[in-house]
Structures are given as C-alpha cells and as structure tokens.
C-alpha cells in the first residue's frame, strides 16, 4: 500500500509543485517571447524590404491659350508642354530602381506618321537638387496599310461594340538601376510636342540585391530563420536573468533560514545544558539515603556504633549532606563541575565516618 501511495505523494510534494510552477512560468514566457519575435521580424521585414513596384499616374498638362487682354488676372507663364509633377516619397534612398513610362496612344494618322519622340524624366529631392535626369526615345510601331485594313476587318465586331479601341501601347524604359542618394520627393515627366496621349503612368520597380533579395525570394525560410534567431536570443537572455534573479532570491532565503537555525540551535543548546545539569543533580540526589548505611567492605571488621555515637554521626551526616545538597543545588545553574565537587565531598564524609 505504501508503494502505491509513493508516486502520488511524490507528485504532490512541495518540490514537485515548485517544478510545475517553474515549468508553467517558463512556458508562458517562451510563448510570449515567440510572439514578440514574430512581431519584431514582421516589422523589420516591412521596414527593410521596400515596395517592389510603385506606380504613379501621369497627368500631362498641355499649353492653354493666352487670356484675353481685358482680364485683370496676373499673367503667368504656361507650364512646360506635356509635363507632370509626381510625388515620390514612397521610394527608398540607396535602393536601385528601374523607371518605366507606359503610354497609351491613339492610332491616329498624326501619331502614326510621327517619327521618334523623346521622353524625359527628372527626379528631385526636397532641397531641389536633381537626383536623376534621363531621356529616352520612343516611337509608334509602324503598320502597313494592308495589315491595317485586315486588322480593322478582323476586329470590326469588337470595335463596333466598343470592346476594343484603335490604340497603341508603348513601354519606354527611362532608367535602369537608378540609385537615389537622398529621399526623392518629386519628378517631372515630359514627352515630345505633338504626340496625342490617351493615358500615361510611371512605374518604379525595385531591383533587390543582397540580403533584401534573399529575404524576398525565400520568404518562408527567411521568416523561420529570423524568428528562430530572435527567439533563441530572447530565451537565452531570459534564462540568464532568471538564473541571476533566482540565485539572488534563493541566497537571501538561505541566509534568513541559516540565521533562524543558529538562533534556534543556540536556544536548544542552552536547554540541553540545563537538562544535563538537572539530570546530574537528580542522580546525585537519588544516591542520598537517609539514614546512611555504608556498604560493607570485604575483610573489614564489623562496627556497631552505640546510640550516642550513632546520633552524633547522624547529625554530622545531616549537616554535611545538607551542605553538599545545598552546594549541588546552587551549582545546577552554572556547570557540571559543582556536581563532581559534591560527589568528592560526599566521599570524604563517608571516609571520616568509617574512620
């Protein structure tokens, strides 16, 4: 039966309960550190990896007619032809980018008959410094009259229903691996005069390299490695702090228990010494027999005292015994040397009576 109760008692013992509490606390702390590590890696990824693509709509401004002379409005110079100012605060400095201009042009005889035209891009910082200034040519693809006629006949149903328009889409690469030393703020896009445009957009594509490319290309592996490293470091320092703080607390508790044990031990020692003295005195008192009858000595002649001498001896023994007992009783609170001295005095009294 005791063997069956050993396991439950062991599982319910104070050290086992302390182990359960420590395990629960460590598990909860590790889970909290894991969540913090995952959140930290997510924030780092979003801050360190720039957006892969940044698209900006381009709204060209065409020169307008001069106001009539009767107006009192101030005369301002017209904006540059076919120019648009953009907000580029989403771009990251010191990150290579590729800038591409996408144009949608109508398939008008004027655009088809036009030869090459230039497209220009100028990027500026908040201080007005020019970070990038580039220009690239563009041209509407040529289509022979025969192919144009066949294409129109083939797509006539779509053209009639409005599902398709006669247009051309151009893609002009303005820059490759352009790096901005400062934060870009605005840009100006220009195209040659006389080009009709349906719509236009400017696209910046980030060209990742190094750690950024590795983190983006292998997102799952990078996430597991990053969260694992951060979590392991956090758990390590948590363990160091747990060991340091727990050791300090345990040392204080042990010192307090040791001081209490010393006080209790000193008190017990005094009690034991008093008990020993009391026991010694009780033993000495138990040896006193009144009246005193000495033990017979082998080979000695028997001696029978008379009444007078017996009374005198008894009186002397009482006086000496009382003196011995008084000395023994007074010596109980000091040391055991009083007991031994009392015994020697009693032995001396016995010798005197025998003589």
Short mmCIF file of C-alpha atoms in Angstrom, two decimals, residues 81-348:
data_model
loop_
_atom_site.label_atom_id
_atom_site.label_comp_id
_atom_site.label_asym_id
_atom_site.label_seq_id
_atom_site.Cartn_x
_atom_site.Cartn_y
_atom_site.Cartn_z
CA UNK A 81 4.43 71.18 -72.53
CA UNK A 82 3.48 67.63 -71.65
CA UNK A 83 4.86 67.80 -68.09
CA UNK A 84 3.58 66.32 -64.81
CA UNK A 85 4.84 66.64 -61.25
CA UNK A 86 4.71 63.44 -59.18
CA UNK A 87 5.09 62.57 -55.50
CA UNK A 88 7.85 60.01 -55.00
CA UNK A 89 8.00 59.81 -51.19
CA UNK A 90 7.30 56.06 -51.34
CA UNK A 91 10.75 55.36 -52.82
CA UNK A 92 13.68 54.34 -50.60
CA UNK A 93 17.10 56.04 -50.84
CA UNK A 94 20.15 53.97 -51.86
CA UNK A 95 17.96 51.31 -53.43
CA UNK A 96 18.34 50.52 -57.17
CA UNK A 97 15.20 51.20 -59.22
CA UNK A 98 14.15 50.77 -62.83
CA UNK A 99 11.90 53.57 -64.17
CA UNK A 100 9.50 52.76 -67.00
CA UNK A 101 6.98 55.06 -68.76
CA UNK A 102 3.84 53.36 -70.07
CA UNK A 103 1.95 55.32 -72.74
CA UNK A 104 -1.38 54.59 -74.37
CA UNK A 105 -1.56 56.44 -77.74
CA UNK A 106 -4.43 56.60 -80.22
CA UNK A 107 -3.74 55.05 -83.62
CA UNK A 108 -4.32 58.39 -85.32
CA UNK A 109 -2.68 59.29 -88.65
CA UNK A 110 -0.76 62.06 -86.82
CA UNK A 111 0.81 59.68 -84.29
CA UNK A 112 1.42 57.00 -86.94
CA UNK A 113 3.08 59.46 -89.27
CA UNK A 114 5.24 60.90 -86.46
CA UNK A 115 8.78 59.64 -86.15
CA UNK A 116 10.73 59.26 -82.91
CA UNK A 117 9.93 61.49 -79.97
CA UNK A 118 11.76 61.95 -76.67
CA UNK A 119 10.54 61.10 -73.21
CA UNK A 120 12.34 62.75 -70.28
CA UNK A 121 12.37 62.06 -66.55
CA UNK A 122 13.85 64.37 -63.89
CA UNK A 123 13.79 63.38 -60.18
CA UNK A 124 14.36 65.99 -57.48
CA UNK A 125 14.90 65.96 -53.71
CA UNK A 126 13.22 68.08 -51.05
CA UNK A 127 16.07 70.62 -51.29
CA UNK A 128 15.52 71.00 -55.03
CA UNK A 129 18.62 69.01 -56.01
CA UNK A 130 18.36 66.90 -59.16
CA UNK A 131 18.88 63.26 -58.29
CA UNK A 132 18.19 61.81 -61.76
CA UNK A 133 17.80 63.35 -65.21
CA UNK A 134 17.39 61.00 -68.15
CA UNK A 135 15.75 60.97 -71.59
CA UNK A 136 14.92 58.04 -73.89
CA UNK A 137 13.37 57.89 -77.36
CA UNK A 138 10.02 56.38 -78.26
CA UNK A 139 8.15 55.66 -81.50
CA UNK A 140 4.75 54.37 -82.53
CA UNK A 141 5.05 50.93 -84.21
CA UNK A 142 4.65 51.06 -87.97
CA UNK A 143 1.87 49.06 -89.65
CA UNK A 144 1.47 48.80 -93.44
CA UNK A 145 -1.86 49.87 -94.97
CA UNK A 146 -2.70 46.28 -95.98
CA UNK A 147 -2.16 44.92 -92.48
CA UNK A 148 -4.02 47.86 -91.02
CA UNK A 149 -7.02 47.11 -93.25
CA UNK A 150 -7.03 43.39 -92.45
CA UNK A 151 -6.70 44.09 -88.74
CA UNK A 152 -9.60 46.52 -88.87
CA UNK A 153 -11.82 43.98 -90.69
CA UNK A 154 -10.91 41.22 -88.22
CA UNK A 155 -11.65 43.32 -85.14
CA UNK A 156 -14.65 45.15 -86.62
CA UNK A 157 -17.24 43.47 -84.30
CA UNK A 158 -15.22 44.44 -81.22
CA UNK A 159 -14.66 47.93 -82.50
CA UNK A 160 -18.36 48.37 -83.25
CA UNK A 161 -19.43 47.17 -79.81
CA UNK A 162 -16.83 49.33 -78.01
CA UNK A 163 -14.94 46.39 -76.55
CA UNK A 164 -11.78 47.47 -78.31
CA UNK A 165 -10.21 50.72 -79.39
CA UNK A 166 -7.72 51.56 -82.08
CA UNK A 167 -4.74 52.37 -79.92
CA UNK A 168 -1.06 51.61 -79.38
CA UNK A 169 0.66 50.79 -76.08
CA UNK A 170 4.26 51.93 -75.67
CA UNK A 171 6.71 50.97 -72.94
CA UNK A 172 9.73 53.26 -72.66
CA UNK A 173 12.47 52.33 -70.18
CA UNK A 174 13.83 55.60 -68.81
CA UNK A 175 16.37 54.29 -66.26
CA UNK A 176 17.91 51.03 -65.07
CA UNK A 177 19.39 50.53 -61.59
CA UNK A 178 18.95 54.17 -60.69
CA UNK A 179 20.08 54.85 -57.11
CA UNK A 180 18.97 57.96 -55.25
CA UNK A 181 21.47 59.19 -52.62
CA UNK A 182 18.71 61.19 -50.92
CA UNK A 183 14.98 60.82 -50.42
CA UNK A 184 13.27 61.60 -53.77
CA UNK A 185 10.28 63.89 -53.49
CA UNK A 186 9.05 64.85 -56.96
CA UNK A 187 9.62 64.10 -60.61
CA UNK A 188 8.88 65.77 -63.93
CA UNK A 189 7.93 63.72 -67.00
CA UNK A 190 7.95 65.24 -70.47
CA UNK A 191 7.29 63.89 -73.92
CA UNK A 192 7.78 65.47 -77.32
CA UNK A 193 5.29 68.05 -78.54
CA UNK A 194 2.58 66.97 -80.95
CA UNK A 195 2.05 63.47 -79.51
CA UNK A 196 -1.55 62.62 -78.66
CA UNK A 197 -1.92 60.57 -75.47
CA UNK A 198 -4.83 58.63 -74.00
CA UNK A 199 -3.19 57.87 -70.65
CA UNK A 200 0.26 57.52 -69.10
CA UNK A 201 1.78 56.05 -65.93
CA UNK A 202 5.26 55.94 -64.49
CA UNK A 203 6.36 52.72 -62.77
CA UNK A 204 9.37 52.34 -60.44
CA UNK A 205 10.40 48.72 -59.90
CA UNK A 206 12.82 47.89 -57.08
CA UNK A 207 15.79 45.77 -58.11
CA UNK A 208 16.57 43.89 -54.91
CA UNK A 209 20.02 42.57 -54.14
CA UNK A 210 21.92 41.04 -51.25
CA UNK A 211 20.01 40.35 -48.06
CA UNK A 212 16.89 42.09 -49.34
CA UNK A 213 16.69 39.82 -52.36
CA UNK A 214 17.30 36.71 -50.20
CA UNK A 215 14.61 37.71 -47.71
CA UNK A 216 12.12 38.39 -50.52
CA UNK A 217 12.98 35.38 -52.68
CA UNK A 218 12.96 32.86 -49.81
CA UNK A 219 10.35 34.42 -47.59
CA UNK A 220 9.41 31.28 -45.64
CA UNK A 221 12.99 30.21 -44.92
CA UNK A 222 13.97 33.75 -44.01
CA UNK A 223 10.98 34.10 -41.69
CA UNK A 224 11.75 30.83 -39.88
CA UNK A 225 15.44 31.70 -39.55
CA UNK A 226 14.80 35.28 -38.45
CA UNK A 227 12.12 34.44 -35.90
CA UNK A 228 14.19 31.49 -34.61
CA UNK A 229 17.32 33.60 -34.11
CA UNK A 230 15.45 36.40 -32.35
CA UNK A 231 13.51 33.91 -30.20
CA UNK A 232 16.66 31.98 -29.24
CA UNK A 233 18.46 35.18 -28.25
CA UNK A 234 15.47 36.35 -26.20
CA UNK A 235 15.18 32.97 -24.44
CA UNK A 236 18.91 32.95 -23.70
CA UNK A 237 18.86 36.35 -22.05
CA UNK A 238 15.64 35.43 -20.23
CA UNK A 239 17.42 32.34 -18.86
CA UNK A 240 20.39 34.44 -17.76
CA UNK A 241 18.08 36.87 -15.99
CA UNK A 242 16.09 34.02 -14.43
CA UNK A 243 19.28 32.40 -13.12
CA UNK A 244 20.67 35.67 -11.77
CA UNK A 245 17.49 36.88 -10.08
CA UNK A 246 16.55 33.38 -8.84
CA UNK A 247 20.03 32.87 -7.39
CA UNK A 248 19.91 36.18 -5.57
CA UNK A 249 16.48 35.44 -4.10
CA UNK A 250 17.50 31.90 -3.10
CA UNK A 251 20.64 33.24 -1.41
CA UNK A 252 18.63 35.72 0.64
CA UNK A 253 16.20 32.96 1.71
CA UNK A 254 19.05 30.61 2.68
CA UNK A 255 20.72 33.35 4.73
CA UNK A 256 17.47 34.06 6.57
CA UNK A 257 16.90 30.36 7.27
CA UNK A 258 20.50 29.97 8.45
CA UNK A 259 20.19 32.86 10.89
CA UNK A 260 16.94 31.43 12.25
CA UNK A 261 18.57 27.99 12.59
CA UNK A 262 21.52 29.47 14.50
CA UNK A 263 19.21 31.28 16.91
CA UNK A 264 17.16 28.11 17.46
CA UNK A 265 20.30 25.98 17.85
CA UNK A 266 21.74 28.34 20.49
CA UNK A 267 18.47 28.24 22.37
CA UNK A 268 18.32 24.43 22.17
CA UNK A 269 21.93 24.17 23.33
CA UNK A 270 21.18 26.17 26.42
CA UNK A 271 18.18 23.94 27.06
CA UNK A 272 20.19 20.76 26.65
CA UNK A 273 22.89 22.01 29.00
CA UNK A 274 20.28 22.83 31.60
CA UNK A 275 18.70 19.40 31.16
CA UNK A 276 22.05 17.70 31.64
CA UNK A 277 22.70 19.67 34.80
CA UNK A 278 19.22 18.86 36.09
CA UNK A 279 19.68 15.17 35.32
CA UNK A 280 23.07 15.09 37.05
CA UNK A 281 21.64 16.76 40.13
CA UNK A 282 18.74 14.30 40.19
CA UNK A 283 21.19 11.39 40.01
CA UNK A 284 23.22 12.73 42.90
CA UNK A 285 20.12 13.30 44.95
CA UNK A 286 18.97 9.77 44.24
CA UNK A 287 22.15 8.38 45.76
CA UNK A 288 21.46 10.01 49.11
CA UNK A 289 19.89 7.63 51.59
CA UNK A 290 18.84 8.81 54.99
CA UNK A 291 19.76 7.32 57.32
CA UNK A 292 23.04 6.45 55.67
CA UNK A 293 24.15 2.80 55.80
CA UNK A 294 27.61 2.28 54.37
CA UNK A 295 28.26 -0.67 52.22
CA UNK A 296 30.27 -3.47 53.86
CA UNK A 297 33.92 -3.63 52.99
CA UNK A 298 35.45 -7.06 52.39
CA UNK A 299 37.91 -8.02 55.06
CA UNK A 300 36.87 -5.24 57.41
CA UNK A 301 35.59 -5.82 60.90
CA UNK A 302 32.01 -5.09 61.61
CA UNK A 303 31.46 -1.96 63.60
CA UNK A 304 28.35 -1.30 65.61
CA UNK A 305 28.21 2.18 66.96
CA UNK A 306 26.38 2.99 70.13
CA UNK A 307 23.33 5.14 70.32
CA UNK A 308 25.16 8.27 71.30
CA UNK A 309 27.77 7.91 68.62
CA UNK A 310 25.10 6.97 66.10
CA UNK A 311 23.11 10.08 66.90
CA UNK A 312 26.20 12.21 66.63
CA UNK A 313 27.14 10.63 63.30
CA UNK A 314 23.64 11.09 62.01
CA UNK A 315 23.69 14.73 62.97
CA UNK A 316 27.07 15.18 61.33
CA UNK A 317 25.86 13.37 58.21
CA UNK A 318 22.77 15.54 58.04
CA UNK A 319 24.83 18.68 58.35
CA UNK A 320 27.35 17.54 55.79
CA UNK A 321 24.65 16.12 53.47
CA UNK A 322 22.67 19.34 53.64
CA UNK A 323 25.78 21.32 52.89
CA UNK A 324 26.55 19.01 49.98
CA UNK A 325 22.98 19.19 48.69
CA UNK A 326 22.93 22.95 49.06
CA UNK A 327 26.16 23.23 47.14
CA UNK A 328 24.83 20.88 44.47
CA UNK A 329 21.53 22.74 44.20
CA UNK A 330 23.31 26.07 43.90
CA UNK A 331 25.60 24.68 41.21
CA UNK A 332 22.85 23.38 38.91
CA UNK A 333 22.56 26.67 37.06
CA UNK A 334 26.28 27.03 36.42
CA UNK A 335 28.26 23.98 35.26
CA UNK A 336 28.63 20.27 35.95
CA UNK A 337 31.78 20.92 37.98
CA UNK A 338 29.57 21.56 41.02
CA UNK A 339 28.18 18.04 40.75
CA UNK A 340 31.63 16.44 40.72
CA UNK A 341 32.79 18.55 43.66
CA UNK A 342 29.68 17.48 45.58
CA UNK A 343 30.46 13.84 44.91
CA UNK A 344 34.04 14.25 46.19
CA UNK A 345 32.82 15.91 49.38
CA UNK A 346 30.30 13.11 49.98
CA UNK A 347 33.06 10.52 49.53
CA UNK A 348 35.25 12.41 52.06
#
